[in-house]
mmCIF file of C-alpha atoms in Angstrom:
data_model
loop_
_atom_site.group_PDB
_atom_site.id
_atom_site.type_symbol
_atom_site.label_atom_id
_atom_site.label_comp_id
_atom_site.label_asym_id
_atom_site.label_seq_id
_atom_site.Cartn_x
_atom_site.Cartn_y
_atom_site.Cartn_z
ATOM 1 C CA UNK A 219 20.735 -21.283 48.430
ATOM 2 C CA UNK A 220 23.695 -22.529 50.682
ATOM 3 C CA UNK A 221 24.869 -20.784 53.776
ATOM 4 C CA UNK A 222 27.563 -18.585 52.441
ATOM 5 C CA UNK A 223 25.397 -16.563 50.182
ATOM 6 C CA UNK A 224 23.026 -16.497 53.348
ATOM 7 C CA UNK A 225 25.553 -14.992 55.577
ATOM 8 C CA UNK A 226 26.996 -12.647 53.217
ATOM 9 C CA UNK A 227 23.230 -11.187 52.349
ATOM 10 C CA UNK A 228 22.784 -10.679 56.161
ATOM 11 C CA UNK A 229 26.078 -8.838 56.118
ATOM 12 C CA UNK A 230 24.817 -6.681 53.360
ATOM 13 C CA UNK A 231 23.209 -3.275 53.508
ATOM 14 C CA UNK A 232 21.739 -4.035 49.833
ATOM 15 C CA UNK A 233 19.175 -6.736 52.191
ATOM 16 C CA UNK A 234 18.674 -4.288 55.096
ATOM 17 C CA UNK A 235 15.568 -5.456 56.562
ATOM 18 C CA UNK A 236 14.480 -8.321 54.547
ATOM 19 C CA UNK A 237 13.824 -11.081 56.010
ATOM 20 C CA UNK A 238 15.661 -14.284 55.121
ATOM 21 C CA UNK A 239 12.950 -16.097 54.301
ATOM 22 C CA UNK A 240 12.781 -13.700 51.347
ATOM 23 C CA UNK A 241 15.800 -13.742 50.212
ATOM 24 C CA UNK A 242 15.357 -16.448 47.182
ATOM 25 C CA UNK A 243 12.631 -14.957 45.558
ATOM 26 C CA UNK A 244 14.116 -11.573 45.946
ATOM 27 C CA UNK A 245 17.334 -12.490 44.121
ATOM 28 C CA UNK A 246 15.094 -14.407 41.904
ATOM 29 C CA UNK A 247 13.651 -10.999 40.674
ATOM 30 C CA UNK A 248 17.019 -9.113 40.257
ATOM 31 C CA UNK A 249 18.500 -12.001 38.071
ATOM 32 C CA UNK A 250 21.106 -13.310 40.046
ATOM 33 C CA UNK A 251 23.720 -15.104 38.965
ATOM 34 C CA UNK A 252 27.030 -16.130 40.923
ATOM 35 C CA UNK A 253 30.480 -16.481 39.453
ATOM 36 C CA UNK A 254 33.814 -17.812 40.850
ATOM 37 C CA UNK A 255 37.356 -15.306 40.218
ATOM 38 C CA UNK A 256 40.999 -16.268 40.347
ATOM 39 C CA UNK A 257 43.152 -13.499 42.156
ATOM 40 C CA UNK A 258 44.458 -10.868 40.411
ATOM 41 C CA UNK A 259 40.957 -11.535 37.852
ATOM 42 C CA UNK A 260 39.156 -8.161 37.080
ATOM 43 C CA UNK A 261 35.151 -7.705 38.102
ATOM 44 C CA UNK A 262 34.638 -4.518 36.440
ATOM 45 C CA UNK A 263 37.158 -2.812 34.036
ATOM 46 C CA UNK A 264 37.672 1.173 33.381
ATOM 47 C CA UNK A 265 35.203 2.108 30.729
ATOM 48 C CA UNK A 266 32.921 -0.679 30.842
ATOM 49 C CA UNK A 267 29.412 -0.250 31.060
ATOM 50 C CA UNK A 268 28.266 -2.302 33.954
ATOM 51 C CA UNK A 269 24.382 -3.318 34.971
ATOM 52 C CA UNK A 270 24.716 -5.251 38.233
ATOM 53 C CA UNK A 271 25.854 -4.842 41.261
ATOM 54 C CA UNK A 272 28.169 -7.431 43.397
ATOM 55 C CA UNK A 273 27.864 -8.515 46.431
ATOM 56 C CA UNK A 274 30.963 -10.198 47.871
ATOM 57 C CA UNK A 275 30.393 -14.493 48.969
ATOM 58 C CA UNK A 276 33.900 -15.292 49.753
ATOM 59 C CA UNK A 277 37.435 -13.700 49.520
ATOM 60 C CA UNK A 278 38.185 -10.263 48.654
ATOM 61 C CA UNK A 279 38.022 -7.574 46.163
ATOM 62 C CA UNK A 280 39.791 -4.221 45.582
ATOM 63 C CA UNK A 281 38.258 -1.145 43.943
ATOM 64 C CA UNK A 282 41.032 1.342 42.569
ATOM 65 C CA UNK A 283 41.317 4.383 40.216
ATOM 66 C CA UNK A 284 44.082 4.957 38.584
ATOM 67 C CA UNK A 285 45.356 8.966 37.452
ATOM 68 C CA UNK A 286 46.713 9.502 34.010
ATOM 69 C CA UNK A 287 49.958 8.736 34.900
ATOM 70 C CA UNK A 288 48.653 4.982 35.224
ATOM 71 C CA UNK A 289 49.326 4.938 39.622
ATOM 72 C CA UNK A 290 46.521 3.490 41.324
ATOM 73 C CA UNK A 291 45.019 4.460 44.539
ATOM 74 C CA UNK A 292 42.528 2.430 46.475
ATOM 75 C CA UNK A 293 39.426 3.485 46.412
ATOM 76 C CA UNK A 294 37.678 0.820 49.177
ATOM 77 C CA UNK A 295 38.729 -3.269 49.950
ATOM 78 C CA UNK A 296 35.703 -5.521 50.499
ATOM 79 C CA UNK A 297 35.603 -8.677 52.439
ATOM 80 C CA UNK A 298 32.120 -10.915 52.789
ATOM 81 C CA UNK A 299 28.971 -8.546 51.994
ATOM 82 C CA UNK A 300 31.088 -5.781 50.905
ATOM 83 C CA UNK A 301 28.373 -4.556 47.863
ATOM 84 C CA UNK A 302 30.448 -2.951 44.606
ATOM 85 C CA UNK A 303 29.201 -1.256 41.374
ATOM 86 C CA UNK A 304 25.852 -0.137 41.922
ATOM 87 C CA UNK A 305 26.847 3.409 41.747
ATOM 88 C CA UNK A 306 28.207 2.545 38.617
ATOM 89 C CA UNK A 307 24.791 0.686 37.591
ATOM 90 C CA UNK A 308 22.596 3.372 38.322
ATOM 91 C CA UNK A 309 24.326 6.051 36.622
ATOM 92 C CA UNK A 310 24.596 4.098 33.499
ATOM 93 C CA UNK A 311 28.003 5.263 32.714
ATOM 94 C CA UNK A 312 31.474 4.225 31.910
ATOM 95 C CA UNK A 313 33.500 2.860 35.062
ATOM 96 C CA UNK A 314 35.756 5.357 36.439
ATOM 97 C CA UNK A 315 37.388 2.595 38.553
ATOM 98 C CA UNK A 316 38.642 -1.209 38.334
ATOM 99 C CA UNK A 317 37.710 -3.826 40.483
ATOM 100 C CA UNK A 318 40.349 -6.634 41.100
ATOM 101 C CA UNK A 319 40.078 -9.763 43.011
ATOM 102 C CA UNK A 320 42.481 -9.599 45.637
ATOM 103 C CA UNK A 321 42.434 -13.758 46.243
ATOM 104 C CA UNK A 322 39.928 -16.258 44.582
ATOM 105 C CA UNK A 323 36.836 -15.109 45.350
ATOM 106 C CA UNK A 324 32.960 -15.614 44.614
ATOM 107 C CA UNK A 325 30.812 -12.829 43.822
ATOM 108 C CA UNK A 326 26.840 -12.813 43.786
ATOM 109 C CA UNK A 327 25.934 -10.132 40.688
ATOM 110 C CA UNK A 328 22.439 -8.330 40.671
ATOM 111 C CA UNK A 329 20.473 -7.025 37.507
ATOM 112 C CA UNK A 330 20.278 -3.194 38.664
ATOM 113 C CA UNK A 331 18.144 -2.717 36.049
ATOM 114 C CA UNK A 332 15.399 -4.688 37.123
ATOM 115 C CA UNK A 333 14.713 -2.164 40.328
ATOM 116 C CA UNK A 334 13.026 0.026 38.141
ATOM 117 C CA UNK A 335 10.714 -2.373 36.289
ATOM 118 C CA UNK A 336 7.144 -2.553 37.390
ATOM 119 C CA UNK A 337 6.989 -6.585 36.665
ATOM 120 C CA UNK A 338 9.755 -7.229 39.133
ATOM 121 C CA UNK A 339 7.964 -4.771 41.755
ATOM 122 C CA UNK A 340 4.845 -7.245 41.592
ATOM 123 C CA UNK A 341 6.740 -10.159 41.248
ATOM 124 C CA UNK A 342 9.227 -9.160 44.161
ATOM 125 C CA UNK A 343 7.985 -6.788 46.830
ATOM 126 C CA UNK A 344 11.380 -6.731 48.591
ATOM 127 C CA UNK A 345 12.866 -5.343 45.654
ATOM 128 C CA UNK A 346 11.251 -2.028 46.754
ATOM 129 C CA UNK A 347 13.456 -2.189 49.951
ATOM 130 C CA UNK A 348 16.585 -3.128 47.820
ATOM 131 C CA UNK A 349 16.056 0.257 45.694
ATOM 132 C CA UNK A 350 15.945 1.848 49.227
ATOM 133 C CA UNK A 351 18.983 0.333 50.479
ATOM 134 C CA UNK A 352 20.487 1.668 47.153
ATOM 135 C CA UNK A 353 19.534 4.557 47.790
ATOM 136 C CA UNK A 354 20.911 4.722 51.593
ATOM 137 C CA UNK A 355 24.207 2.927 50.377
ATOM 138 C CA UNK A 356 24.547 5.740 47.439
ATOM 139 C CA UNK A 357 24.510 7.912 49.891
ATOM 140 C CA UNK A 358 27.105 6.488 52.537
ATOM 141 C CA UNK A 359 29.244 5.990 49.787
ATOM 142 C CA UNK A 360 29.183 9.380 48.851
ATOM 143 C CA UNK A 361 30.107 10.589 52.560
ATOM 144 C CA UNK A 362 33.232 7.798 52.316
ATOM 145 C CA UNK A 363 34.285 9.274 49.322
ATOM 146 C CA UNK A 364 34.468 13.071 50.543
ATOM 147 C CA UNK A 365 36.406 11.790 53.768
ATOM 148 C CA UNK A 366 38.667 10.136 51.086
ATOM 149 C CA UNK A 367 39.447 13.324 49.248
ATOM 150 C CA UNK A 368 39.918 15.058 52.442
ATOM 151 C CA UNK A 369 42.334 12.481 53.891
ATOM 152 C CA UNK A 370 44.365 13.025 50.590
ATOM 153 C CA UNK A 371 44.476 16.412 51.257
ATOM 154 C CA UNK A 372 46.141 15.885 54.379
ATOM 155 C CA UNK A 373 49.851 16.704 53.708
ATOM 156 C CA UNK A 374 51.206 15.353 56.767
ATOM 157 C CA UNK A 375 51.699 11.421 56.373
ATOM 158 C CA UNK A 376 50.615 11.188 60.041
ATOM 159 C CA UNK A 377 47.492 13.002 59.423
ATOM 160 C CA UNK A 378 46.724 10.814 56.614
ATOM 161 C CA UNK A 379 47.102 7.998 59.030
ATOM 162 C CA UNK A 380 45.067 9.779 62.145
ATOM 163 C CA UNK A 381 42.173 10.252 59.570
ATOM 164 C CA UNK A 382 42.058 6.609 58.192
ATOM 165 C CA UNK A 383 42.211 5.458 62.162
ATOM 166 C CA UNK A 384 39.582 7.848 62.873
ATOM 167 C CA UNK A 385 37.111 6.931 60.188
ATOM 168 C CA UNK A 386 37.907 3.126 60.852
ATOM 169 C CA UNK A 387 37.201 3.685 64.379
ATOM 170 C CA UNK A 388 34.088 5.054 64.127
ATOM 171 C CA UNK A 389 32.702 2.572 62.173
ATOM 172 C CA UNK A 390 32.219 4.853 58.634
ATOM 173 C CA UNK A 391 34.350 2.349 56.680
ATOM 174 C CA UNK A 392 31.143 1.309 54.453
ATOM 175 C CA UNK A 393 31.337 -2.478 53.677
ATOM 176 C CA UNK A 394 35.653 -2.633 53.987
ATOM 177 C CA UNK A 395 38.253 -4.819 54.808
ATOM 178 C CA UNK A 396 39.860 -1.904 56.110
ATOM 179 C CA UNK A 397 41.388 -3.785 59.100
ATOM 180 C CA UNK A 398 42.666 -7.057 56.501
ATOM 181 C CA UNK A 399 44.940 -4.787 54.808
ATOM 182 C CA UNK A 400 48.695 -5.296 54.645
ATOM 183 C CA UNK A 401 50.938 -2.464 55.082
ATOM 184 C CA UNK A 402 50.771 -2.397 51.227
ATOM 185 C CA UNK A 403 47.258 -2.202 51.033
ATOM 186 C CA UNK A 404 47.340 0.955 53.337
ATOM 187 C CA UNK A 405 50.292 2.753 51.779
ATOM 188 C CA UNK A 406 48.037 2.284 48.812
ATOM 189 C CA UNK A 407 44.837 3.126 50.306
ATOM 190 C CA UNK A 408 46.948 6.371 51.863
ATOM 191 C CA UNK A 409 48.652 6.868 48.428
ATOM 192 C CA UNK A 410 52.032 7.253 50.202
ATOM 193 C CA UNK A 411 55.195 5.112 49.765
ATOM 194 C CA UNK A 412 55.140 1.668 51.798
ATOM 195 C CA UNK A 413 58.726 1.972 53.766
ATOM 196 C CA UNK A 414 57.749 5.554 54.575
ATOM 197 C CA UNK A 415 54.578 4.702 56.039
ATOM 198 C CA UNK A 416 56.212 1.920 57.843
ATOM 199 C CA UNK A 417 58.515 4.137 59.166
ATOM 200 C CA UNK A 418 56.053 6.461 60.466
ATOM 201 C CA UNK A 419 54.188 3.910 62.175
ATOM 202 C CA UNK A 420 56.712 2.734 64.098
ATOM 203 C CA UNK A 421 57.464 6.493 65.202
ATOM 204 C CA UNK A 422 53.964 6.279 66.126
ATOM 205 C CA UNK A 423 54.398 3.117 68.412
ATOM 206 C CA UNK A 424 57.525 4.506 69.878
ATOM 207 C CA UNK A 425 55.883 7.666 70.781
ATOM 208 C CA UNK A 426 53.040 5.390 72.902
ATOM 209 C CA UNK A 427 50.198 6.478 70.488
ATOM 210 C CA UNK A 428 49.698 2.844 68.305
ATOM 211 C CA UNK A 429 50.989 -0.691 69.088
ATOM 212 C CA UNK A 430 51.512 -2.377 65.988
ATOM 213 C CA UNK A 431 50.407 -6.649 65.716
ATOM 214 C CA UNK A 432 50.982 -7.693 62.240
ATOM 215 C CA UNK A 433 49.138 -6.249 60.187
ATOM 216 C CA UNK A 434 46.293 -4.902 62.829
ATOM 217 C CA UNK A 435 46.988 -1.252 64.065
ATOM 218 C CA UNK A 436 45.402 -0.561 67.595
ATOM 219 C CA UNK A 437 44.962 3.164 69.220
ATOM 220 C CA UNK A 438 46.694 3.037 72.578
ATOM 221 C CA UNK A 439 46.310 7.069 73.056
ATOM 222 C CA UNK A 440 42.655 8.737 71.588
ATOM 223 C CA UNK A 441 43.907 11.971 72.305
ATOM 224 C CA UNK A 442 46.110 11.387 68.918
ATOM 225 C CA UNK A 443 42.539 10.997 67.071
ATOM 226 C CA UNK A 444 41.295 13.297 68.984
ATOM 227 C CA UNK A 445 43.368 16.188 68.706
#
């Protein structure tokens, strides 16, 4: 096992409190199998059936649903840990989403299946904690999506905005590369228009509230998130 897929199980809430010296014969059990991706390659496509869960090595990925009139909106961006598609896994059915590769990237896939067989169990005792971690992470997830819907909801661009700072803040931006993402990424995170949200950033920095460093976005005044 080299040291990248070492750090990025560390990073992951999938190997919450297993210990490293477990780690090999716990991926052992849950089949794993590692695969390289070009940018712009898809992980997981909408209406595939998908089995394993990922857990992001190197690079970074994208998750995104699209509506019917084909415009995509960004569900999450994961960086080194970030775990994808065991939702997806567990429920057994068709992919609501697609997962892109934002750069090259390498991806670590788990057999989800496996969690629930007895043989793995006695094979694998950590496996047990990796069904709880599911469990845990299901539920995070869950709580990231219901923020989502209610930043959406937020007519105001610059409410949009003070929710996504407050979340990101806070530390409730479950396995993200919230604070990688262009201004494109956002506007498409924030399913607004790009030069609109760049224009009401820099409102926001004029006003004293942000200071803007690239790409980064830092809260000079809390009282914005606050109020």
């Amino acid at each position: 096992m080299d040291d990248v897929i070492m750090r990025a199980l560390r990073r992951s809430s999938l190997f919450d409190g297993i210990d490293s010296g477990a780690f090999g014969e716990t991926l052992e059990g849950l089949g794993a199998t590692v695969r390289t991706y070009s940018a712009g390659e898809l992980l997981i496509c909408i209406g595939e059936q998908v089995r394993r869960a990922g857990i992001v090595l190197e690079g970074r990925i994208r998750i995104d649903f699209y509506d019917e009139a084909g415009n995509a909106s960004t569900v999450a961006n994961m960086g080194m840990g970030g775990t994808f598609g065991e939702a997806i896994a567990c429920a057994e059915d068709p992919s609501i989403v697609q997962v892109e590769a934002v750069g090259d990237c390498r991806v670590l896939w788990l057999d989800m299946g496996r969690l629930t067989s007895q043989r793995t169990l006695a094979k694998s005792p950590c496996a047990g904690v990796v069904m709880m971690n599911t469990l845990r992470m299901l539920a995070r997830k869950n709580m990231m999506l219901n923020r989502k819907m209610q930043m959406l909801a937020q007519k105001r661009m610059r409410d949009r905005i003070k929710l996504y700072l407050l979340v990101r803040d806070a530390g409730n931006a479950t396995d993200n590369a919230d604070k990688d993402m262009n201004r494109s990424d956002l506007a498409r995170y924030l399913s607004v228009d790009r030069s609109a949200l760049s224009r009401e950033l820099s409102r926001m920095r004029d006003e004293g509230l942000v200071m803007l460093d690239g790409t980064q976005i830092k809260v000079l005044d809390r009282r914005f998130l606050e109020a």
